[in-house]
PDB file of C-alpha atoms in Angstrom:
ATOM      1  CA  MET A   1      40.594   8.777 -44.776  1.00  0.00           C
ATOM      2  CA  SER A   2      37.700  10.396 -47.053  1.00  0.00           C
ATOM      3  CA  LYS A   3      36.057  13.649 -45.539  1.00  0.00           C
ATOM      4  CA  LEU A   4      32.341  11.406 -46.079  1.00  0.00           C
ATOM      5  CA  VAL A   5      33.736   8.826 -43.447  1.00  0.00           C
ATOM      6  CA  LYS A   6      34.706  11.558 -41.459  1.00  0.00           C
ATOM      7  CA  VAL A   7      31.101  12.925 -41.162  1.00  0.00           C
ATOM      8  CA  ALA A   8      29.546   9.621 -40.999  1.00  0.00           C
ATOM      9  CA  MET A   9      31.939   8.507 -37.672  1.00  0.00           C
ATOM     10  CA  ALA A  10      31.129  12.364 -36.153  1.00  0.00           C
ATOM     11  CA  VAL A  11      27.590  11.973 -36.966  1.00  0.00           C
ATOM     12  CA  THR A  12      27.551   8.210 -35.386  1.00  0.00           C
ATOM     13  CA  ALA A  13      29.393   9.812 -32.265  1.00  0.00           C
ATOM     14  CA  VAL A  14      26.613  12.304 -31.287  1.00  0.00           C
ATOM     15  CA  PHE A  15      23.927  10.109 -31.726  1.00  0.00           C
ATOM     16  CA  ALA A  16      25.379   8.278 -29.118  1.00  0.00           C
ATOM     17  CA  LEU A  17      25.521  11.094 -27.622  1.00  0.00           C
ATOM     18  CA  LEU A  18      22.357  12.013 -27.335  1.00  0.00           C
ATOM     19  CA  MET A  19      20.675   8.705 -27.169  1.00  0.00           C
ATOM     20  CA  GLN A  20      20.014   8.101 -23.282  1.00  0.00           C
ATOM     21  CA  PRO A  21      20.550   5.225 -21.859  1.00  0.00           C
ATOM     22  CA  VAL A  22      17.473   3.149 -21.016  1.00  0.00           C
ATOM     23  CA  SER A  23      16.954   4.223 -16.765  1.00  0.00           C
ATOM     24  CA  ALA A  24      16.453   2.193 -14.128  1.00  0.00           C
ATOM     25  CA  SER A  25      12.960   4.328 -13.196  1.00  0.00           C
ATOM     26  CA  ASP A  26      11.454   2.678 -16.815  1.00  0.00           C
ATOM     27  CA  LYS A  27      11.794  -0.442 -16.192  1.00  0.00           C
ATOM     28  CA  THR A  28       8.988  -2.733 -13.917  1.00  0.00           C
ATOM     29  CA  THR A  29       9.698  -5.191 -11.250  1.00  0.00           C
ATOM     30  CA  LYS A  30       6.781  -6.992  -9.709  1.00  0.00           C
ATOM     31  CA  PHE A  31       5.562  -6.900  -6.209  1.00  0.00           C
ATOM     32  CA  LYS A  32       3.857  -9.048  -4.114  1.00  0.00           C
ATOM     33  CA  VAL A  33       1.198  -7.977  -1.110  1.00  0.00           C
ATOM     34  CA  THR A  34      -0.386  -9.570   0.327  1.00  0.00           C
ATOM     35  CA  LEU A  35      -2.935  -8.905   3.877  1.00  0.00           C
ATOM     36  CA  VAL A  36      -1.454 -11.193   6.565  1.00  0.00           C
ATOM     37  CA  SER A  37      -3.703 -10.620   8.981  1.00  0.00           C
ATOM     38  CA  VAL A  38      -6.402  -7.665  10.149  1.00  0.00           C
ATOM     39  CA  GLU A  39      -7.266  -8.456  13.801  1.00  0.00           C
ATOM     40  CA  LEU A  40      -8.996  -6.557  17.227  1.00  0.00           C
ATOM     41  CA  VAL A  41      -6.255  -5.588  19.221  1.00  0.00           C
ATOM     42  CA  GLU A  42      -8.964  -3.948  21.667  1.00  0.00           C
ATOM     43  CA  ASN A  43     -12.340  -3.399  22.074  1.00  0.00           C
ATOM     44  CA  ASN A  44     -13.742  -0.847  25.193  1.00  0.00           C
ATOM     45  CA  HIS A  45     -17.564  -1.347  24.754  1.00  0.00           C
ATOM     46  CA  VAL A  46     -17.414   0.262  21.007  1.00  0.00           C
ATOM     47  CA  GLY A  47     -18.912  -2.475  19.376  1.00  0.00           C
ATOM     48  CA  ASN A  48     -19.170  -6.264  18.282  1.00  0.00           C
ATOM     49  CA  GLU A  49     -20.328  -6.384  15.179  1.00  0.00           C
ATOM     50  CA  TRP A  50     -17.609  -5.094  11.990  1.00  0.00           C
ATOM     51  CA  LEU A  51     -16.869  -4.144   8.601  1.00  0.00           C
ATOM     52  CA  THR A  52     -13.316  -4.250   7.194  1.00  0.00           C
ATOM     53  CA  LYS A  53     -11.712  -3.727   4.064  1.00  0.00           C
ATOM     54  CA  ALA A  54      -8.251  -3.659   3.404  1.00  0.00           C
ATOM     55  CA  TYR A  55      -6.251  -1.840   0.046  1.00  0.00           C
ATOM     56  CA  VAL A  56      -3.664  -2.176  -2.296  1.00  0.00           C
ATOM     57  CA  ASN A  57      -2.975   0.364  -4.608  1.00  0.00           C
ATOM     58  CA  GLY A  58      -6.626   1.661  -4.252  1.00  0.00           C
ATOM     59  CA  LYS A  59      -7.402  -1.853  -4.900  1.00  0.00           C
ATOM     60  CA  GLU A  60      -9.241  -4.353  -2.349  1.00  0.00           C
ATOM     61  CA  VAL A  61      -7.663  -7.072  -0.994  1.00  0.00           C
ATOM     62  CA  GLN A  62      -9.373  -9.796   1.628  1.00  0.00           C
ATOM     63  CA  LYS A  63      -7.426 -11.490   4.787  1.00  0.00           C
ATOM     64  CA  SER A  64      -4.658 -14.268   3.309  1.00  0.00           C
ATOM     65  CA  LYS A  65      -4.603 -13.060   0.069  1.00  0.00           C
ATOM     66  CA  SER A  66      -2.267 -11.499  -2.513  1.00  0.00           C
ATOM     67  CA  ILE A  67      -2.262  -8.703  -4.628  1.00  0.00           C
ATOM     68  CA  THR A  68       0.715  -8.912  -7.156  1.00  0.00           C
ATOM     69  CA  LEU A  69       1.599  -5.186  -8.637  1.00  0.00           C
ATOM     70  CA  SER A  70       4.681  -4.094 -11.931  1.00  0.00           C
ATOM     71  CA  LEU A  71       6.095  -1.183 -10.663  1.00  0.00           C
ATOM     72  CA  LYS A  72       9.059   1.162 -11.421  1.00  0.00           C
ATOM     73  CA  SER A  73      11.473   2.283  -9.102  1.00  0.00           C
ATOM     74  CA  THR A  74       9.974   5.521  -8.178  1.00  0.00           C
ATOM     75  CA  ASP A  75       6.556   4.758  -7.961  1.00  0.00           C
ATOM     76  CA  SER A  76       5.302   3.872  -4.733  1.00  0.00           C
ATOM     77  CA  ILE A  77       2.955   0.786  -2.684  1.00  0.00           C
ATOM     78  CA  LYS A  78      -0.172   2.798  -1.123  1.00  0.00           C
ATOM     79  CA  LEU A  79      -1.517   0.456   1.822  1.00  0.00           C
ATOM     80  CA  LYS A  80      -5.061   1.608   3.234  1.00  0.00           C
ATOM     81  CA  ALA A  81      -6.453  -0.175   6.202  1.00  0.00           C
ATOM     82  CA  TYR A  82      -9.961   0.882   6.999  1.00  0.00           C
ATOM     83  CA  ALA A  83     -12.572  -0.311   9.855  1.00  0.00           C
ATOM     84  CA  GLU A  84     -16.084   0.247  11.123  1.00  0.00           C
ATOM     85  CA  GLU A  85     -18.851  -0.621  13.888  1.00  0.00           C
ATOM     86  CA  GLN A  86     -21.987  -1.550  12.478  1.00  0.00           C
ATOM     87  CA  ASP A  87     -25.050  -0.608  14.247  1.00  0.00           C
ATOM     88  CA  LYS A  88     -27.603   2.143  13.464  1.00  0.00           C
ATOM     89  CA  ILE A  89     -24.916   5.508  14.097  1.00  0.00           C
ATOM     90  CA  PRO A  90     -21.558   3.242  13.081  1.00  0.00           C
ATOM     91  CA  ASP A  91     -18.300   4.911  13.574  1.00  0.00           C
ATOM     92  CA  SER A  92     -15.355   4.086  11.511  1.00  0.00           C
ATOM     93  CA  ASN A  93     -11.235   5.117  10.887  1.00  0.00           C
ATOM     94  CA  SER A  94      -8.868   4.108   8.478  1.00  0.00           C
ATOM     95  CA  ALA A  95      -5.241   4.027   8.486  1.00  0.00           C
ATOM     96  CA  ASN A  96      -3.313   5.257   5.305  1.00  0.00           C
ATOM     97  CA  ASP A  97       0.173   4.652   4.759  1.00  0.00           C
ATOM     98  CA  THR A  98       3.024   5.163   1.112  1.00  0.00           C
ATOM     99  CA  VAL A  99       5.881   2.531   0.832  1.00  0.00           C
ATOM    100  CA  LYS A 100       8.592   3.862  -1.688  1.00  0.00           C
ATOM    101  CA  VAL A 101       9.296   0.999  -3.929  1.00  0.00           C
ATOM    102  CA  SER A 102      13.569   1.887  -4.346  1.00  0.00           C
ATOM    103  CA  SER A 103      13.706   1.269  -0.021  1.00  0.00           C
ATOM    104  CA  ILE A 104      12.297  -2.172  -0.224  1.00  0.00           C
ATOM    105  CA  THR A 105      15.286  -4.593  -1.150  1.00  0.00           C
ATOM    106  CA  LYS A 106      13.856  -7.380   1.145  1.00  0.00           C
ATOM    107  CA  THR A 107      10.719  -8.965   1.968  1.00  0.00           C
ATOM    108  CA  VAL A 108       8.889  -6.100   4.687  1.00  0.00           C
ATOM    109  CA  ASN A 109       5.753  -5.898   7.261  1.00  0.00           C
ATOM    110  CA  LYS A 110       3.919  -3.076   7.479  1.00  0.00           C
ATOM    111  CA  ALA A 111       1.520  -2.533   9.546  1.00  0.00           C
ATOM    112  CA  LEU A 112      -1.101  -0.056   9.990  1.00  0.00           C
ATOM    113  CA  LYS A 113      -3.547   0.516  12.905  1.00  0.00           C
ATOM    114  CA  VAL A 114      -6.454   1.674  13.396  1.00  0.00           C
ATOM    115  CA  VAL A 115      -8.286   3.127  16.360  1.00  0.00           C
ATOM    116  CA  VAL A 116     -11.942   3.801  16.659  1.00  0.00           C
ATOM    117  CA  THR A 117     -13.864   5.900  18.669  1.00  0.00           C
ATOM    118  CA  GLU A 118     -17.359   5.154  20.112  1.00  0.00           C
ATOM    119  CA  ASN A 119     -19.411   8.515  18.792  1.00  0.00           C
ATOM    120  CA  ARG A 120     -22.486   8.497  21.178  1.00  0.00           C
ATOM    121  CA  GLY A 121     -24.357   6.624  24.054  1.00  0.00           C
ATOM    122  CA  ARG A 122     -22.785   5.585  27.343  1.00  0.00           C
ATOM    123  CA  TYR A 123     -19.344   4.542  26.335  1.00  0.00           C
ATOM    124  CA  SER A 124     -19.370   7.813  23.917  1.00  0.00           C
ATOM    125  CA  GLY A 125     -15.251   8.264  23.909  1.00  0.00           C
ATOM    126  CA  ASN A 126     -14.344   4.732  24.561  1.00  0.00           C
ATOM    127  CA  THR A 127     -11.975   3.077  21.505  1.00  0.00           C
ATOM    128  CA  ALA A 128     -11.397   0.254  19.735  1.00  0.00           C
ATOM    129  CA  GLU A 129      -7.845  -0.795  18.012  1.00  0.00           C
ATOM    130  CA  TRP A 130      -7.101  -2.556  14.550  1.00  0.00           C
ATOM    131  CA  LYS A 131      -4.596  -4.028  13.983  1.00  0.00           C
ATOM    132  CA  PHE A 132      -3.584  -5.211   9.732  1.00  0.00           C
ATOM    133  CA  THR A 133      -0.397  -6.269   8.703  1.00  0.00           C
ATOM    134  CA  TYR A 134       0.692  -6.617   4.864  1.00  0.00           C
ATOM    135  CA  LYS A 135       3.329  -8.432   3.867  1.00  0.00           C
ATOM    136  CA  ILE A 136       5.737  -6.999   1.456  1.00  0.00           C
ATOM    137  CA  GLU A 137       7.757  -8.987  -1.563  1.00  0.00           C
ATOM    138  CA  LYS A 138       9.919  -8.954  -4.166  1.00  0.00           C
TER     139      LYS A 138
END
């Protein structure tokens, strides 16, 4: 075998070792996140006019609607739920949770609880509890 062929083979072997395979983290997978429900679980005289909002990775999602995300295995899905009692001095609160994409192997249901506390008046200190339910599918 000639020296030139040996050098070419050596160079090819070095490049083969240096080439890094495409890792799983570079590949994206689609996830469908649905806001399944928003329900007032308990209301102890906090109010009767409410504003609720739900978010998936910073994007607002409506009840019974979905958002499709293309994510890497190293990414996370960020869920946020917000409830506001609407009066002259609104009471509000929010809840957040994060789900690592790498942990999702099947459909996942995730519930966030938001507790809003009355801040004034004779019912000051009373609470209302909201439950936001999300469904995450691969």
